[in-house]
mmCIF file with all atom_site columns, C-alpha atoms in Angstrom:
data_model
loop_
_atom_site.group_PDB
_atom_site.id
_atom_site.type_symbol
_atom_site.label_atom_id
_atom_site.label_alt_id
_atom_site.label_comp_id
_atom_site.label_asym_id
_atom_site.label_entity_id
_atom_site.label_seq_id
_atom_site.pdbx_PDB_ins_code
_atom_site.Cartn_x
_atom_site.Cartn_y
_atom_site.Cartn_z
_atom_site.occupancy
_atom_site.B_iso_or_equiv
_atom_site.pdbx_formal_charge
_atom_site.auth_seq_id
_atom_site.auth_comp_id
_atom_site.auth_asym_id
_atom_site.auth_atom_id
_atom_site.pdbx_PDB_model_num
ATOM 1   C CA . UNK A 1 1   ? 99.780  97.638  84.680  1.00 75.00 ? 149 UNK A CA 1
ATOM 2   C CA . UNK A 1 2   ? 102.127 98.578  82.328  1.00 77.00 ? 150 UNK A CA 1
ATOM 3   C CA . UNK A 1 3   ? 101.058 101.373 79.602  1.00 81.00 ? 151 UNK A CA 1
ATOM 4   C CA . UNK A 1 4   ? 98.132  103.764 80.308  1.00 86.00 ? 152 UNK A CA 1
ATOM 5   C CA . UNK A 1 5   ? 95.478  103.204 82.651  1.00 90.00 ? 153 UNK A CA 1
ATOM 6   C CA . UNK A 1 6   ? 92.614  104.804 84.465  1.00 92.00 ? 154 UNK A CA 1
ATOM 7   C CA . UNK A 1 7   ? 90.279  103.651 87.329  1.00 90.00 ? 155 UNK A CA 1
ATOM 8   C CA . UNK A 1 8   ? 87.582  105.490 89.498  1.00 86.00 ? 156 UNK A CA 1
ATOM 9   C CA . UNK A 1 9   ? 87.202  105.610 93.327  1.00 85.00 ? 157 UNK A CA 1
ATOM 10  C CA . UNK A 1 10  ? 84.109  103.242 93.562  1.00 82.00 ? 158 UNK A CA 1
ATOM 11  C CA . UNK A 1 11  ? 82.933  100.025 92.053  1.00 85.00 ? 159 UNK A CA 1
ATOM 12  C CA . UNK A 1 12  ? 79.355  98.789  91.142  1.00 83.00 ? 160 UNK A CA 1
ATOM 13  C CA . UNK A 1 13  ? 78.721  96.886  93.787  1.00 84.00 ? 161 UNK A CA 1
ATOM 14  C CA . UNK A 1 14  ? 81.486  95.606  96.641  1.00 90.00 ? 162 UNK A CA 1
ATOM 15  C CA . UNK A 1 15  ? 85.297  97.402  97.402  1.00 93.00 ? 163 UNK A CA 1
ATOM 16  C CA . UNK A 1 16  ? 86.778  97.107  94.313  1.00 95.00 ? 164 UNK A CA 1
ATOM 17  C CA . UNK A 1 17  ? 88.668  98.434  91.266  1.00 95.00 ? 165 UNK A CA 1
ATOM 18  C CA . UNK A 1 18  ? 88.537  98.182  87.883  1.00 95.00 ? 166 UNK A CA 1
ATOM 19  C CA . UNK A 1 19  ? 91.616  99.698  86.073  1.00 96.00 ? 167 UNK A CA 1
ATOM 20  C CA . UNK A 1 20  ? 90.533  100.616 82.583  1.00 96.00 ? 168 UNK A CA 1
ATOM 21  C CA . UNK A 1 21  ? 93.152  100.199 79.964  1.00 96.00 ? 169 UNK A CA 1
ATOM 22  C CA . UNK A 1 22  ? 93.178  98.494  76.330  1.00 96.00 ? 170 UNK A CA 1
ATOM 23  C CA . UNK A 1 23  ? 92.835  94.868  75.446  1.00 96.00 ? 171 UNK A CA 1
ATOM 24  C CA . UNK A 1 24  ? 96.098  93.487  75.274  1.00 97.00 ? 172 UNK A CA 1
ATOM 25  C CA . UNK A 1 25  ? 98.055  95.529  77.904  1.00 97.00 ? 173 UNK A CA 1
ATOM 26  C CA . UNK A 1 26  ? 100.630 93.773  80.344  1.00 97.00 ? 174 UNK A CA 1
ATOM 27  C CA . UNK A 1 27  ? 99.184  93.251  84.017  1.00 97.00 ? 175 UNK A CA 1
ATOM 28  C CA . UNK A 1 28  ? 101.915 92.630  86.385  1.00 97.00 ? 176 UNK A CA 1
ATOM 29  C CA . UNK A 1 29  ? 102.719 91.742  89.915  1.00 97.00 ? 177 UNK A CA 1
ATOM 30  C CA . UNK A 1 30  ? 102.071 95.096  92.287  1.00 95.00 ? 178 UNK A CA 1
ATOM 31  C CA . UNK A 1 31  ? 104.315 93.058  95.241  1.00 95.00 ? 179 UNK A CA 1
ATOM 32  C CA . UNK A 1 32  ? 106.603 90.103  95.581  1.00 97.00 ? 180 UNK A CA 1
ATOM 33  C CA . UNK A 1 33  ? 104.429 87.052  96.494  1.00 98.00 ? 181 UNK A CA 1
ATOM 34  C CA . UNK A 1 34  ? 103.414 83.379  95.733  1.00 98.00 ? 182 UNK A CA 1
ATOM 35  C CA . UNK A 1 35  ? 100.525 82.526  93.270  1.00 98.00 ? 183 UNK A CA 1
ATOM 36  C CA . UNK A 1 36  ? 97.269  81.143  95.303  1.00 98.00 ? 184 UNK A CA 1
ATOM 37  C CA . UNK A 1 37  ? 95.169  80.852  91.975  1.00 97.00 ? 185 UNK A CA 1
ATOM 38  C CA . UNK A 1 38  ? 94.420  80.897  88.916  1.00 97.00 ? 186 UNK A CA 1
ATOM 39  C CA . UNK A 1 39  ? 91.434  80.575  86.258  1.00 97.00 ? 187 UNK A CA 1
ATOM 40  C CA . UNK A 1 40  ? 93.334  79.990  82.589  1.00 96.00 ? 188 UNK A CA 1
ATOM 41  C CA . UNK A 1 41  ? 89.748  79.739  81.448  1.00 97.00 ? 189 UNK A CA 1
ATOM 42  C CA . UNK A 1 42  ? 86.806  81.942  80.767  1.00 98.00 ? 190 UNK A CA 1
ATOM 43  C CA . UNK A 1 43  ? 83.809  79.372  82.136  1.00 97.00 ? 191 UNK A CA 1
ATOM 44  C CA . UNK A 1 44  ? 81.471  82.190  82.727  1.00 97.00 ? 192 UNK A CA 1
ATOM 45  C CA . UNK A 1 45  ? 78.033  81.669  81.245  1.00 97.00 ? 193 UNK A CA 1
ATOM 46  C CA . UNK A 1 46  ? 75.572  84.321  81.657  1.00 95.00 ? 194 UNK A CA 1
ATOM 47  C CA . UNK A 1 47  ? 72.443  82.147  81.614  1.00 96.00 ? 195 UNK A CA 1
ATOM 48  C CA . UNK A 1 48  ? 73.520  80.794  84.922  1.00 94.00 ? 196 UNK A CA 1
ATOM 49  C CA . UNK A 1 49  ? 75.625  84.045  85.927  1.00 93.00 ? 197 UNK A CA 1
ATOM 50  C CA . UNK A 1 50  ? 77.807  82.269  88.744  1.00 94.00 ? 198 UNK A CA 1
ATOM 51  C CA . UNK A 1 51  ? 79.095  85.020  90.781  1.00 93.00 ? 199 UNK A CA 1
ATOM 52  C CA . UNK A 1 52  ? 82.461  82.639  91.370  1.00 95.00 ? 200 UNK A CA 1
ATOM 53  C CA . UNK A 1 53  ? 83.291  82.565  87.369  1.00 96.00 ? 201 UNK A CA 1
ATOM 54  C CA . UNK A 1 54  ? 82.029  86.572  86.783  1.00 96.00 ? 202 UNK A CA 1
ATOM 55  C CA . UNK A 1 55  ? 85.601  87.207  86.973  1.00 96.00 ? 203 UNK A CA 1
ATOM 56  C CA . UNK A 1 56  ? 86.836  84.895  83.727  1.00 98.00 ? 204 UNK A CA 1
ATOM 57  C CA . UNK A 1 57  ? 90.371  84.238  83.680  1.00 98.00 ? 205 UNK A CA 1
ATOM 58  C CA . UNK A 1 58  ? 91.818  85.640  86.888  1.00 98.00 ? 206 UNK A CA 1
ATOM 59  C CA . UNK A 1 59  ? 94.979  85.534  88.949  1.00 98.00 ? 207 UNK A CA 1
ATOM 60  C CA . UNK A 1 60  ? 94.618  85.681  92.945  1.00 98.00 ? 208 UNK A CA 1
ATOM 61  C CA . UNK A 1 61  ? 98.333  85.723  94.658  1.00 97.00 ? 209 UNK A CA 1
ATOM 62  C CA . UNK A 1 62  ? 99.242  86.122  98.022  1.00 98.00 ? 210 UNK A CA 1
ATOM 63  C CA . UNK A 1 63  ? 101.821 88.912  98.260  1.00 98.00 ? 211 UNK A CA 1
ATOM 64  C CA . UNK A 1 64  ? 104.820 88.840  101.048 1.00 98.00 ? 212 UNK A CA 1
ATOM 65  C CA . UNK A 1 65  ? 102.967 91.132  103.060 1.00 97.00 ? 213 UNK A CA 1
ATOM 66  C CA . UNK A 1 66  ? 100.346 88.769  103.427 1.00 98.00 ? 214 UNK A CA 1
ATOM 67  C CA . UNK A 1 67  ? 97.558  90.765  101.826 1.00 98.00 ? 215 UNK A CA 1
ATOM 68  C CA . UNK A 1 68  ? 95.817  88.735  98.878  1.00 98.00 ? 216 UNK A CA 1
ATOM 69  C CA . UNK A 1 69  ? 95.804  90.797  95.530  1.00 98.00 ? 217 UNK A CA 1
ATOM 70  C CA . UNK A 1 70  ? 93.665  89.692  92.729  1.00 98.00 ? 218 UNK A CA 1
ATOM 71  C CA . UNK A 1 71  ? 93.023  90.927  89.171  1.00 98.00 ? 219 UNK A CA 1
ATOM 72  C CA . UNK A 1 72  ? 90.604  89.516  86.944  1.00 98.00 ? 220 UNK A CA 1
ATOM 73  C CA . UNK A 1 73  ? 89.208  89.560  83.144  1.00 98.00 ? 221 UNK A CA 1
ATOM 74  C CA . UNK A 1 74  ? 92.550  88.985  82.093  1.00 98.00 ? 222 UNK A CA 1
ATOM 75  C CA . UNK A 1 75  ? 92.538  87.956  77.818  1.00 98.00 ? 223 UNK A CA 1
ATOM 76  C CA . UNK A 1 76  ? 95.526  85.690  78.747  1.00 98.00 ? 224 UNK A CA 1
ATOM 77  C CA . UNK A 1 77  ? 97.255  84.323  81.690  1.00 98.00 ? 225 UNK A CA 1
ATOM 78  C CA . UNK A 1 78  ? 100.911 84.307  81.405  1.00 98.00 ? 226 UNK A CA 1
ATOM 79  C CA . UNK A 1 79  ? 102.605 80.773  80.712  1.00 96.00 ? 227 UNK A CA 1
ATOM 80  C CA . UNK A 1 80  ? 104.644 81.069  83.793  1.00 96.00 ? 228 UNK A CA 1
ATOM 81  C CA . UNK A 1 81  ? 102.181 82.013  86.259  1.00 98.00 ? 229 UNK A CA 1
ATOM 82  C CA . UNK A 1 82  ? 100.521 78.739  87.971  1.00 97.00 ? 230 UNK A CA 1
ATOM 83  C CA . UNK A 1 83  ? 99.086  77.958  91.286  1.00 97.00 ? 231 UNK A CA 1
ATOM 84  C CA . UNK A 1 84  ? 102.419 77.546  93.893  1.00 98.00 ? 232 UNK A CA 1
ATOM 85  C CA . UNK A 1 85  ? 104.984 79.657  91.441  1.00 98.00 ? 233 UNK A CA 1
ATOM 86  C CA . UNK A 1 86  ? 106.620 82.466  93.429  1.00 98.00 ? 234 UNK A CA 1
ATOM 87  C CA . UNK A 1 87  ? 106.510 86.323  91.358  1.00 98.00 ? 235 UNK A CA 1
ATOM 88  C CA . UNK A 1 88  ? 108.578 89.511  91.762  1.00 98.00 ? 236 UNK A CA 1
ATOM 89  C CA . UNK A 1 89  ? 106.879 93.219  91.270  1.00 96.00 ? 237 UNK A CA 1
ATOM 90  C CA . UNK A 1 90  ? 106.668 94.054  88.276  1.00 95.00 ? 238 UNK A CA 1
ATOM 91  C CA . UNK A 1 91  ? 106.618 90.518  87.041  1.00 97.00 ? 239 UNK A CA 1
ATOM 92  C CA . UNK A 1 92  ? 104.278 89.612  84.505  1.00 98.00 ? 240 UNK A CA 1
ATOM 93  C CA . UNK A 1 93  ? 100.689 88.057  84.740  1.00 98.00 ? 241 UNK A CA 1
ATOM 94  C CA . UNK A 1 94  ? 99.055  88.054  82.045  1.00 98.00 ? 242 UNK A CA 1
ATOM 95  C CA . UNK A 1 95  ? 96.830  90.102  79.585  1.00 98.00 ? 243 UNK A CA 1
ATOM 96  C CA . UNK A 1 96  ? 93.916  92.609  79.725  1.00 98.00 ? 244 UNK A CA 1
ATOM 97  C CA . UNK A 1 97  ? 90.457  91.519  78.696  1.00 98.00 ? 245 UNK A CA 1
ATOM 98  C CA . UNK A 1 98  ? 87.139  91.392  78.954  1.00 97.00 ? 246 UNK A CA 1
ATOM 99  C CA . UNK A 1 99  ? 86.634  88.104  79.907  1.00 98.00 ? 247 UNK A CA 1
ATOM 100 C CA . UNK A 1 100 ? 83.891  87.084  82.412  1.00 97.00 ? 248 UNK A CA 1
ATOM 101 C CA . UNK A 1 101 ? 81.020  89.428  83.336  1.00 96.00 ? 249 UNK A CA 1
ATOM 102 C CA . UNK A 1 102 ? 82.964  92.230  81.852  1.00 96.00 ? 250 UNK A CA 1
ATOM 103 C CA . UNK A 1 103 ? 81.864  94.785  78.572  1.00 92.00 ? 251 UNK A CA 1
ATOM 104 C CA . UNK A 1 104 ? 84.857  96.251  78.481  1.00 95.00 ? 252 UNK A CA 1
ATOM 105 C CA . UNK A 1 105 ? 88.298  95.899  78.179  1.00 97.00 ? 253 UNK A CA 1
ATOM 106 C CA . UNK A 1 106 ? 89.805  95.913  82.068  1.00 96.00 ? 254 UNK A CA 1
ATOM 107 C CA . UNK A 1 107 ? 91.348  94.506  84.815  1.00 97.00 ? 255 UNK A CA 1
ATOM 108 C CA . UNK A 1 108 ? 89.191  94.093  88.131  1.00 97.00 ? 256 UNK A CA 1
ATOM 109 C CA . UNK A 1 109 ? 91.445  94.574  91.226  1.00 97.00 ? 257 UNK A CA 1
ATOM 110 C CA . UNK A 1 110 ? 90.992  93.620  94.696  1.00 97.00 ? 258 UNK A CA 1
ATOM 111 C CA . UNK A 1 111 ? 92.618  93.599  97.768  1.00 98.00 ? 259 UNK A CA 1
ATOM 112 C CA . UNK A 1 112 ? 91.485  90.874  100.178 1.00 98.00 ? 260 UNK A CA 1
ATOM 113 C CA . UNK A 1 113 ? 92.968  89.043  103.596 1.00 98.00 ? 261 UNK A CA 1
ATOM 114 C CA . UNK A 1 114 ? 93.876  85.727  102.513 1.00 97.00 ? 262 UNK A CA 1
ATOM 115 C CA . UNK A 1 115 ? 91.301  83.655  104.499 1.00 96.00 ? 263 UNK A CA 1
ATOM 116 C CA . UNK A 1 116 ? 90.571  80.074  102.592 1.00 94.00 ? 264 UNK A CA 1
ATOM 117 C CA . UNK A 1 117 ? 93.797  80.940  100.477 1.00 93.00 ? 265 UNK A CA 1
ATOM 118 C CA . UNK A 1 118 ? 91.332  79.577  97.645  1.00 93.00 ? 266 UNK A CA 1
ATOM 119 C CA . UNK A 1 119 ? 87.647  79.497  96.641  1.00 92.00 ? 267 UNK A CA 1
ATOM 120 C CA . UNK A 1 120 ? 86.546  82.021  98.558  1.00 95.00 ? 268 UNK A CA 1
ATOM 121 C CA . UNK A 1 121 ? 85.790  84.377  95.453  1.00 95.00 ? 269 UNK A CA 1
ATOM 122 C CA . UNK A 1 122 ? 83.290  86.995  97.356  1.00 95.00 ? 270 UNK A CA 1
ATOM 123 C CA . UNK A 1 123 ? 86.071  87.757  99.385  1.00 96.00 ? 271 UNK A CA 1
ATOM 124 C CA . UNK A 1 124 ? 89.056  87.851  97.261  1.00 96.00 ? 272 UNK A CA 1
ATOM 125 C CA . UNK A 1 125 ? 87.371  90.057  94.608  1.00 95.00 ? 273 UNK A CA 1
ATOM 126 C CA . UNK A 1 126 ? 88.012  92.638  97.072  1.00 96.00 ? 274 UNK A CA 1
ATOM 127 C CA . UNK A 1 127 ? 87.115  94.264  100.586 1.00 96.00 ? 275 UNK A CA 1
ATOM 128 C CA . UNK A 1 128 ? 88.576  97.688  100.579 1.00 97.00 ? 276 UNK A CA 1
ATOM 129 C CA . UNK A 1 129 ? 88.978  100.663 98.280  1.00 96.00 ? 277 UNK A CA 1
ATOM 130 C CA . UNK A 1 130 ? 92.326  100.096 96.284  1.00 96.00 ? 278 UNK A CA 1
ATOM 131 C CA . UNK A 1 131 ? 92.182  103.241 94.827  1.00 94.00 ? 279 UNK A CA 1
ATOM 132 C CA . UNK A 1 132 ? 94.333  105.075 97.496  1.00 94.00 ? 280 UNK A CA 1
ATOM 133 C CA . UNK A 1 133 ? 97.257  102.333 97.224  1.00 96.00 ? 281 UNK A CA 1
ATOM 134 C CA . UNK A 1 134 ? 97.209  102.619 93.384  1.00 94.00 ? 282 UNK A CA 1
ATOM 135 C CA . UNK A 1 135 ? 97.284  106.629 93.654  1.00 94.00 ? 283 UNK A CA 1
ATOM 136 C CA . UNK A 1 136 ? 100.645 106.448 96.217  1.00 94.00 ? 284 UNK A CA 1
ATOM 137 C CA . UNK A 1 137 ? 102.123 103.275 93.859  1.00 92.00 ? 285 UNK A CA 1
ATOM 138 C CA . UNK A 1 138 ? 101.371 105.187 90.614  1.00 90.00 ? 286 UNK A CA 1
ATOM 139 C CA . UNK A 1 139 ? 103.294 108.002 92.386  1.00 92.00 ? 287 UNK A CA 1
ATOM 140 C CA . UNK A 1 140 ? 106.297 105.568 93.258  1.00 91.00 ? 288 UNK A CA 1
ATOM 141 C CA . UNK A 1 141 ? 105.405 105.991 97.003  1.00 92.00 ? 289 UNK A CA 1
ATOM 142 C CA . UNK A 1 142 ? 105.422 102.813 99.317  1.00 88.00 ? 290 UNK A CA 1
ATOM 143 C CA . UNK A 1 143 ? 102.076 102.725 100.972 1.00 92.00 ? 291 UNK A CA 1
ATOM 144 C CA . UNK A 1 144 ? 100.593 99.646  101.954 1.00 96.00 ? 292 UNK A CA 1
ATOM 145 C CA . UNK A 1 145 ? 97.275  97.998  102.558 1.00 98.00 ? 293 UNK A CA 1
ATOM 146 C CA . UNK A 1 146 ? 98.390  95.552  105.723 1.00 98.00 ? 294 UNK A CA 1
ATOM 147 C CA . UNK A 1 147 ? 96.891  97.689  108.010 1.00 97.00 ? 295 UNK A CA 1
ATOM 148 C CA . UNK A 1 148 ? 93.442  98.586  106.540 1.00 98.00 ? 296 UNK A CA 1
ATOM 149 C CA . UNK A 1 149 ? 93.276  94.690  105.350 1.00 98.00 ? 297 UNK A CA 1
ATOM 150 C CA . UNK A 1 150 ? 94.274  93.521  109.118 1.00 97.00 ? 298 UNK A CA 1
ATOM 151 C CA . UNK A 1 151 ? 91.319  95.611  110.544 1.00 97.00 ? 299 UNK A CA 1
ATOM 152 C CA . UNK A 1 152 ? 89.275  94.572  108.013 1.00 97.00 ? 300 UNK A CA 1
ATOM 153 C CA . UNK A 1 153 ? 89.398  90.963  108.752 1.00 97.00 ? 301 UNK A CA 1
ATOM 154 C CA . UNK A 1 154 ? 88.907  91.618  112.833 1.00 96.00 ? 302 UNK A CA 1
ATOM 155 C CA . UNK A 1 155 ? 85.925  93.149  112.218 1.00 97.00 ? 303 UNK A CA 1
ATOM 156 C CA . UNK A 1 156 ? 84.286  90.982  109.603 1.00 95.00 ? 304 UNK A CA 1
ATOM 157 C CA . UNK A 1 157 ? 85.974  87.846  109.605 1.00 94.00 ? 305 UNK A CA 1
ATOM 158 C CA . UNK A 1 158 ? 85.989  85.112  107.056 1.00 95.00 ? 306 UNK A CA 1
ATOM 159 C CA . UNK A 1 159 ? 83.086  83.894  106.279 1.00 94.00 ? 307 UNK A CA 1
ATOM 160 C CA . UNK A 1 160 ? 82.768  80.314  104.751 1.00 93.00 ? 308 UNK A CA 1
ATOM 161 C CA . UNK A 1 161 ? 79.644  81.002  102.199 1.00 93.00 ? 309 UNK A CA 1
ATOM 162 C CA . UNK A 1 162 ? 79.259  83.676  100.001 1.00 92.00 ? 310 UNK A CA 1
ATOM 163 C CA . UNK A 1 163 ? 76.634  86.360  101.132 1.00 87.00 ? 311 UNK A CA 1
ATOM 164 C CA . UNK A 1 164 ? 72.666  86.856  99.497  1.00 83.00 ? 312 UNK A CA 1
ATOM 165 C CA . UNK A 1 165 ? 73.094  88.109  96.132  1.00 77.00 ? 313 UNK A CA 1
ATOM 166 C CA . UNK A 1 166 ? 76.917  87.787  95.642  1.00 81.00 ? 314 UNK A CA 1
#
């Protein structure tokens, strides 16, 4: 995220976090990867509240260390970025918003294994706590998630249907 930006240690309801920072501000890439997906459209309707389109316009990519990084609630997704199209840190995604299930102006970050690569929202909006990786990154210290993801995925697996109440 370029500009200023906050975020807590916990998230309403699953690992997660959402970065608060004005409408407008430039999301980009935390890692060098290749873009798995992306939603260039808010089709979120709350009367049917469809946990897989809470998220609005969204970018999931799959970064060289093969941990799967999304943001979500973007206002705008960046021309360039499209499903296949390879990124560089610090590259840009797109635009904070509020799309989606969100009341406020922020991104939603997750950190995920990569398991179907795509449609498998309840587990790419995030398994662990990012938290700790954005404190050492806003620091300029390399820490990575590979690790904690990796175990992650042994114990849990990837399940193929979203669970109760996702």
């Amino acid at each position: 995220m370029l500009g200023k930006s906050s975020y807590g240690r916990t998230h309403h309801d699953y690992q997660a976090t959402d970065v608060m920072a004005p409408c407008g501000a430039t999301v980009v890439a935390v890692t060098d990867g290749v873009v798995l997906e992306i939603s260039p459209v808010d089709l979120y309707d709350p009367k049917t509240d469809d946990g897989a389109l809470r998220g609005g316009k969204s970018v999931s990519l799959l970064g060289d260390d093969g941990v799967r990084y999304y943001g979500s609630h973007f206002s705008a997704i960046d021309g360039k970025i499209r499903a296949g199209v390879r990124v560089k840190a610090g590259q840009p995604l797109g635009k904070v918003g509020r799309t989606g299930l969100a009341s406020a102006c922020h991104l939603h970050f997750g950190m995920s294994p990569e398991c179907a690569s795509t449609g498998d929202w309840w587990i790419r909006r995030g398994v662990i706590w990012p938290w700790r990786y954005l404190d050492a990154w806003r620091k300029g210290a390399v820490k990575s998630p590979v690790t904690e993801i990796d175990t992650w995925e042994r114990k849990n697996g990837c399940s193929t249907k979203p669970p109760k109440g996702a």
